[in-house]
Amino acid sequence: MKYDLNLLPVLVTLMEERNVTRAAERLGMTQPALSNALNRLRETLQDPLFIRERYGMRPTQRAEELVQVIRNALANLDDVILGQQDFDPSQATRLFTLASNSYVEFVLMPLIVARLRESAPGVRIRFIPYGNDLIETGVISGSTDMVLGRVMDPPNNLVVQHLMDEGLACLVRADHLEIGDSMSSEQYERIKHVNVLPPGRMRAGLFQALEQRNLKRQVAISVTHFLAVPEMIAVTDYCATLPKQICRHLANDKRVKVLPAPVDLGTFPVEMAWHVRYRHDPAHRWLRAMIVDVAKALMATEMAAETDKRS
């Protein structure tokens, strides 16, 4: 039986999007062209593949069975073809699309961009937001190169690598009348707090850490970005509980000061994930190694600073 290999990515994309319009946009096709490709797939595979429903398209059992086989086959082809290519970062002109949460964008990305400017000036980076939904980032389909943040419940076609662990500290006004160089649990519970939304997973982690330690927090205001926090703290007697690296950056603002959390709130992981199709892509492997190196250097600087503080 003859069949068109170009139709296979169409099936995978339709399975992930469950919508003809969105799938066509991702594949760079017109909607009629994609509908025509779907009809050819149905004829070739002798199955309707997708059933229209009120809120999208439901795959048939035959489509469910085929899609993982096709994903694996496409990934294996990528391994063979891309693995034979060389990558010279100093000469490369590739564009990488990275989905990162606000923590990674604030803390790690400036360091990554600085490295790129030195070693790969022709490499471009496009950032897209990452909250909770891996599907929305495009990393599950492979249209996005990688996701950076906290990766929850990854599917089998994603490779996840741990980058670093981050702790939490507190930020208050520099001339706070009640709080000096430390804060007790009683003070923490008595004063009001500034909360940061999103990223949702990290927010849930903080709430869980507080609950596990039986520490309560009165949230007075919620903001959508770390940069808004010092503006709120500077004009109130509120407190913000933030990742330590974020606090380190915000402490450059003389209106605020950083304090240890009243109790150890533990750590949260920062991770990197990518589609299996990029396992042996030389450019992708180079970028991953560089990001790992940046994270290690950041943690080494943090450990040195903590040692200096104790000595």
Short mmCIF file of N, CA and C in Angstrom, two decimals, residues 139-257:
data_model
loop_
_atom_site.label_atom_id
_atom_site.label_comp_id
_atom_site.label_asym_id
_atom_site.label_seq_id
_atom_site.Cartn_x
_atom_site.Cartn_y
_atom_site.Cartn_z
N VAL A 139 5.57 22.23 23.59
CA VAL A 139 6.72 21.36 23.81
C VAL A 139 6.35 19.89 23.62
N ILE A 140 5.11 19.53 23.91
CA ILE A 140 4.69 18.13 23.76
C ILE A 140 4.67 17.73 22.29
N SER A 141 4.32 18.67 21.41
CA SER A 141 4.31 18.37 19.98
C SER A 141 5.69 18.52 19.36
N GLY A 142 6.60 19.25 20.04
CA GLY A 142 7.92 19.50 19.50
C GLY A 142 8.02 20.80 18.73
N SER A 143 6.92 21.57 18.63
CA SER A 143 6.98 22.85 17.93
C SER A 143 7.74 23.89 18.75
N THR A 144 7.79 23.71 20.07
CA THR A 144 8.62 24.54 20.95
C THR A 144 9.83 23.71 21.37
N ASP A 145 11.00 24.34 21.38
CA ASP A 145 12.24 23.58 21.61
C ASP A 145 12.33 23.02 23.02
N MET A 146 11.97 23.82 24.02
CA MET A 146 12.01 23.30 25.38
C MET A 146 11.19 24.18 26.30
N VAL A 147 10.89 23.62 27.47
CA VAL A 147 10.19 24.36 28.51
C VAL A 147 11.11 24.41 29.72
N LEU A 148 11.10 25.56 30.41
CA LEU A 148 11.97 25.78 31.56
C LEU A 148 11.12 26.27 32.72
N GLY A 149 11.19 25.56 33.82
CA GLY A 149 10.39 25.91 35.00
C GLY A 149 10.19 24.68 35.85
N ARG A 150 8.98 24.52 36.34
CA ARG A 150 8.64 23.32 37.09
C ARG A 150 7.75 22.45 36.22
N VAL A 151 8.20 21.25 35.92
CA VAL A 151 7.51 20.38 34.98
C VAL A 151 6.73 19.33 35.77
N MET A 152 5.42 19.43 35.71
CA MET A 152 4.55 18.52 36.46
C MET A 152 3.92 17.51 35.52
N ASP A 153 3.94 16.24 35.89
CA ASP A 153 3.27 15.16 35.16
C ASP A 153 3.61 15.16 33.67
N PRO A 154 4.89 15.08 33.30
CA PRO A 154 5.25 15.10 31.88
C PRO A 154 4.81 13.82 31.18
N PRO A 155 4.40 13.91 29.92
CA PRO A 155 4.08 12.69 29.16
C PRO A 155 5.34 11.94 28.78
N ASN A 156 5.17 10.76 28.21
CA ASN A 156 6.31 9.90 27.89
C ASN A 156 7.21 10.45 26.81
N ASN A 157 6.70 11.38 25.98
CA ASN A 157 7.53 11.88 24.88
C ASN A 157 8.35 13.10 25.27
N LEU A 158 8.38 13.43 26.57
CA LEU A 158 9.23 14.52 27.05
C LEU A 158 10.38 13.97 27.88
N VAL A 159 11.56 14.56 27.69
CA VAL A 159 12.72 14.26 28.53
C VAL A 159 12.85 15.41 29.52
N VAL A 160 12.95 15.11 30.81
CA VAL A 160 13.02 16.14 31.85
C VAL A 160 14.39 16.06 32.52
N GLN A 161 15.03 17.21 32.66
CA GLN A 161 16.33 17.29 33.34
C GLN A 161 16.26 18.32 34.46
N HIS A 162 16.74 17.92 35.64
CA HIS A 162 16.76 18.83 36.78
C HIS A 162 17.91 19.81 36.61
N LEU A 163 17.63 21.11 36.82
CA LEU A 163 18.64 22.14 36.70
C LEU A 163 19.17 22.61 38.05
N MET A 164 18.27 22.88 38.99
CA MET A 164 18.67 23.45 40.27
C MET A 164 17.49 23.41 41.23
N ASP A 165 17.78 23.63 42.50
CA ASP A 165 16.75 23.79 43.52
C ASP A 165 16.82 25.20 44.07
N GLU A 166 15.68 25.78 44.33
CA GLU A 166 15.62 27.15 44.80
C GLU A 166 14.83 27.23 46.10
N GLY A 167 15.32 28.08 47.02
CA GLY A 167 14.64 28.27 48.29
C GLY A 167 13.82 29.55 48.30
N LEU A 168 13.31 29.89 49.47
CA LEU A 168 12.42 31.05 49.60
C LEU A 168 12.92 31.98 50.70
N ALA A 169 12.69 33.28 50.50
CA ALA A 169 13.04 34.29 51.49
C ALA A 169 11.92 35.33 51.51
N CYS A 170 12.07 36.33 52.38
CA CYS A 170 11.03 37.34 52.54
C CYS A 170 11.55 38.73 52.18
N LEU A 171 10.67 39.55 51.69
CA LEU A 171 10.98 40.92 51.33
C LEU A 171 10.04 41.86 52.08
N VAL A 172 10.61 42.84 52.79
CA VAL A 172 9.81 43.84 53.50
C VAL A 172 10.41 45.23 53.25
N ARG A 173 9.69 46.27 53.68
CA ARG A 173 10.19 47.62 53.52
C ARG A 173 11.45 47.83 54.35
N ALA A 174 12.43 48.56 53.82
CA ALA A 174 13.71 48.73 54.49
C ALA A 174 13.57 49.38 55.86
N ASP A 175 12.63 50.32 55.98
CA ASP A 175 12.45 51.01 57.27
C ASP A 175 11.18 50.55 57.99
N HIS A 176 10.90 49.25 57.84
CA HIS A 176 9.71 48.69 58.50
C HIS A 176 9.81 48.92 60.01
N LEU A 177 8.73 49.43 60.61
CA LEU A 177 8.76 49.82 62.02
C LEU A 177 8.74 48.62 62.97
N GLU A 178 8.19 47.49 62.52
CA GLU A 178 8.04 46.33 63.40
C GLU A 178 9.11 45.26 63.18
N ILE A 179 9.70 45.22 62.00
CA ILE A 179 10.57 44.11 61.64
C ILE A 179 11.98 44.60 61.39
N GLY A 180 12.94 44.00 62.11
CA GLY A 180 14.35 44.38 61.97
C GLY A 180 15.07 43.48 61.00
N ASP A 181 16.09 42.75 61.51
CA ASP A 181 16.90 41.90 60.65
C ASP A 181 16.38 40.46 60.56
N SER A 182 15.33 40.18 61.29
CA SER A 182 14.72 38.85 61.23
C SER A 182 13.22 38.99 61.50
N MET A 183 12.49 37.91 61.24
CA MET A 183 11.06 37.94 61.42
C MET A 183 10.60 36.64 62.09
N SER A 184 9.79 36.76 63.10
CA SER A 184 9.27 35.58 63.80
C SER A 184 8.03 35.06 63.08
N SER A 185 7.65 33.86 63.41
CA SER A 185 6.43 33.28 62.83
C SER A 185 5.21 34.12 63.20
N GLU A 186 5.20 34.64 64.43
CA GLU A 186 4.07 35.46 64.88
C GLU A 186 3.97 36.74 64.05
N GLN A 187 5.12 37.37 63.78
CA GLN A 187 5.10 38.57 62.94
C GLN A 187 4.66 38.23 61.51
N TYR A 188 5.13 37.12 61.01
CA TYR A 188 4.78 36.70 59.65
C TYR A 188 3.27 36.52 59.51
N GLU A 189 2.65 35.95 60.53
CA GLU A 189 1.22 35.71 60.48
C GLU A 189 0.41 36.98 60.75
N ARG A 190 0.99 37.92 61.48
CA ARG A 190 0.25 39.12 61.85
C ARG A 190 0.20 40.14 60.70
N ILE A 191 1.31 40.31 59.98
CA ILE A 191 1.32 41.31 58.93
C ILE A 191 0.63 40.77 57.67
N LYS A 192 0.34 41.66 56.73
CA LYS A 192 -0.30 41.27 55.48
C LYS A 192 0.77 41.02 54.41
N HIS A 193 0.33 40.36 53.35
CA HIS A 193 1.30 39.86 52.35
C HIS A 193 0.93 40.24 50.93
N VAL A 194 1.98 40.35 50.12
CA VAL A 194 1.84 40.51 48.67
C VAL A 194 2.11 39.15 48.03
N ASN A 195 1.20 38.70 47.19
CA ASN A 195 1.31 37.40 46.54
C ASN A 195 1.58 37.60 45.05
N VAL A 196 2.31 36.69 44.45
CA VAL A 196 2.63 36.79 43.03
C VAL A 196 1.90 35.71 42.25
N LEU A 197 1.17 36.09 41.22
CA LEU A 197 0.48 35.18 40.32
C LEU A 197 0.88 35.52 38.89
N PRO A 198 1.07 34.55 37.99
CA PRO A 198 1.47 33.18 38.27
C PRO A 198 2.95 33.12 38.60
N PRO A 199 3.69 32.02 38.44
CA PRO A 199 3.26 30.74 37.89
C PRO A 199 2.50 29.91 38.89
N GLY A 200 1.46 29.27 38.43
CA GLY A 200 0.55 28.57 39.31
C GLY A 200 1.17 27.44 40.10
N ARG A 201 2.05 26.65 39.44
CA ARG A 201 2.62 25.50 40.14
C ARG A 201 3.50 25.94 41.30
N MET A 202 4.30 27.00 41.09
CA MET A 202 5.16 27.47 42.16
C MET A 202 4.32 28.08 43.28
N ARG A 203 3.21 28.76 42.89
CA ARG A 203 2.31 29.33 43.88
C ARG A 203 1.71 28.22 44.74
N ALA A 204 1.29 27.15 44.10
CA ALA A 204 0.73 26.03 44.85
C ALA A 204 1.77 25.45 45.79
N GLY A 205 3.04 25.39 45.34
CA GLY A 205 4.10 24.86 46.18
C GLY A 205 4.29 25.69 47.43
N LEU A 206 4.20 27.02 47.32
CA LEU A 206 4.34 27.89 48.48
C LEU A 206 3.19 27.69 49.45
N PHE A 207 1.98 27.66 48.92
CA PHE A 207 0.82 27.44 49.79
C PHE A 207 0.93 26.10 50.52
N GLN A 208 1.40 25.08 49.82
CA GLN A 208 1.54 23.77 50.44
C GLN A 208 2.62 23.79 51.52
N ALA A 209 3.74 24.48 51.24
CA ALA A 209 4.81 24.57 52.23
C ALA A 209 4.33 25.27 53.50
N LEU A 210 3.56 26.34 53.34
CA LEU A 210 3.03 27.05 54.51
C LEU A 210 2.06 26.17 55.29
N GLU A 211 1.23 25.44 54.57
CA GLU A 211 0.25 24.57 55.22
C GLU A 211 0.95 23.46 55.99
N GLN A 212 1.98 22.87 55.39
CA GLN A 212 2.71 21.78 56.05
C GLN A 212 3.38 22.23 57.33
N ARG A 213 3.76 23.50 57.39
CA ARG A 213 4.44 24.03 58.58
C ARG A 213 3.49 24.79 59.49
N ASN A 214 2.20 24.67 59.17
CA ASN A 214 1.15 25.30 59.98
C ASN A 214 1.39 26.81 60.14
N LEU A 215 1.82 27.42 59.03
CA LEU A 215 2.09 28.86 59.02
C LEU A 215 1.04 29.54 58.14
N LYS A 216 0.37 30.53 58.70
CA LYS A 216 -0.71 31.20 57.98
C LYS A 216 -0.21 32.50 57.36
N ARG A 217 -0.89 32.92 56.28
CA ARG A 217 -0.51 34.13 55.58
C ARG A 217 -1.76 34.88 55.15
N GLN A 218 -1.83 36.16 55.50
CA GLN A 218 -2.95 37.01 55.11
C GLN A 218 -2.58 37.75 53.82
N VAL A 219 -3.11 37.29 52.69
CA VAL A 219 -2.78 37.93 51.41
C VAL A 219 -3.66 39.16 51.22
N ALA A 220 -3.01 40.32 51.13
CA ALA A 220 -3.75 41.58 50.95
C ALA A 220 -3.86 41.96 49.48
N ILE A 221 -2.84 41.60 48.70
CA ILE A 221 -2.84 41.99 47.29
C ILE A 221 -2.09 40.94 46.49
N SER A 222 -2.55 40.68 45.28
CA SER A 222 -1.87 39.76 44.36
C SER A 222 -1.47 40.51 43.11
N VAL A 223 -0.24 40.30 42.67
CA VAL A 223 0.28 40.94 41.46
C VAL A 223 0.66 39.86 40.46
N THR A 224 0.94 40.26 39.24
CA THR A 224 1.21 39.28 38.18
C THR A 224 2.67 39.16 37.81
N HIS A 225 3.55 39.96 38.43
CA HIS A 225 4.97 39.87 38.07
C HIS A 225 5.83 40.26 39.26
N PHE A 226 7.01 39.64 39.32
CA PHE A 226 7.94 39.93 40.42
C PHE A 226 8.32 41.40 40.48
N LEU A 227 8.41 42.06 39.33
CA LEU A 227 8.85 43.46 39.32
C LEU A 227 7.87 44.39 40.01
N ALA A 228 6.62 43.96 40.15
CA ALA A 228 5.62 44.79 40.83
C ALA A 228 5.77 44.73 42.35
N VAL A 229 6.45 43.70 42.85
CA VAL A 229 6.51 43.48 44.30
C VAL A 229 7.18 44.63 45.05
N PRO A 230 8.40 45.08 44.67
CA PRO A 230 9.03 46.14 45.46
C PRO A 230 8.21 47.43 45.47
N GLU A 231 7.45 47.68 44.41
CA GLU A 231 6.61 48.88 44.39
C GLU A 231 5.52 48.79 45.45
N MET A 232 4.99 47.60 45.65
CA MET A 232 3.95 47.40 46.67
C MET A 232 4.55 47.41 48.08
N ILE A 233 5.69 46.76 48.22
CA ILE A 233 6.34 46.67 49.53
C ILE A 233 6.81 48.05 50.00
N ALA A 234 7.30 48.86 49.08
CA ALA A 234 7.88 50.16 49.45
C ALA A 234 6.86 51.13 50.05
N VAL A 235 5.59 50.94 49.76
CA VAL A 235 4.57 51.89 50.24
C VAL A 235 3.62 51.27 51.26
N THR A 236 3.98 50.07 51.77
CA THR A 236 3.13 49.40 52.76
C THR A 236 4.00 48.77 53.84
N ASP A 237 3.35 48.16 54.82
CA ASP A 237 4.04 47.35 55.82
C ASP A 237 3.88 45.87 55.51
N TYR A 238 3.66 45.55 54.22
CA TYR A 238 3.41 44.18 53.82
C TYR A 238 4.72 43.40 53.65
N CYS A 239 4.57 42.10 53.44
CA CYS A 239 5.70 41.19 53.24
C CYS A 239 5.42 40.36 51.99
N ALA A 240 6.48 39.99 51.29
CA ALA A 240 6.36 39.08 50.15
C ALA A 240 7.30 37.90 50.36
N THR A 241 6.82 36.70 50.11
CA THR A 241 7.65 35.50 50.19
C THR A 241 7.98 35.07 48.77
N LEU A 242 9.26 35.14 48.42
CA LEU A 242 9.69 34.97 47.03
C LEU A 242 10.90 34.05 46.95
N PRO A 243 11.18 33.51 45.76
CA PRO A 243 12.43 32.75 45.58
C PRO A 243 13.65 33.59 45.94
N LYS A 244 14.66 32.94 46.50
CA LYS A 244 15.84 33.66 46.97
C LYS A 244 16.54 34.45 45.87
N GLN A 245 16.62 33.89 44.67
CA GLN A 245 17.29 34.60 43.59
C GLN A 245 16.52 35.85 43.16
N ILE A 246 15.21 35.77 43.24
CA ILE A 246 14.39 36.95 42.96
C ILE A 246 14.66 38.01 44.02
N CYS A 247 14.68 37.60 45.27
CA CYS A 247 14.96 38.53 46.37
C CYS A 247 16.33 39.18 46.19
N ARG A 248 17.31 38.38 45.74
CA ARG A 248 18.66 38.91 45.55
C ARG A 248 18.66 40.05 44.53
N HIS A 249 17.89 39.90 43.47
CA HIS A 249 17.78 40.95 42.45
C HIS A 249 17.03 42.17 43.00
N LEU A 250 15.91 41.93 43.67
CA LEU A 250 15.09 43.03 44.16
C LEU A 250 15.76 43.80 45.28
N ALA A 251 16.72 43.16 45.97
CA ALA A 251 17.40 43.82 47.08
C ALA A 251 18.26 44.99 46.62
N ASN A 252 18.49 45.11 45.32
CA ASN A 252 19.21 46.28 44.80
C ASN A 252 18.40 47.56 44.97
N ASP A 253 17.11 47.38 45.19
CA ASP A 253 16.23 48.52 45.47
C ASP A 253 16.40 48.88 46.95
N LYS A 254 16.92 50.06 47.25
CA LYS A 254 17.21 50.47 48.63
C LYS A 254 15.96 50.65 49.49
N ARG A 255 14.81 50.63 48.88
CA ARG A 255 13.57 50.80 49.64
C ARG A 255 13.14 49.52 50.34
N VAL A 256 13.76 48.38 49.99
CA VAL A 256 13.34 47.10 50.54
C VAL A 256 14.53 46.36 51.13
N LYS A 257 14.26 45.34 51.93
CA LYS A 257 15.32 44.50 52.48
C LYS A 257 14.87 43.05 52.46
#
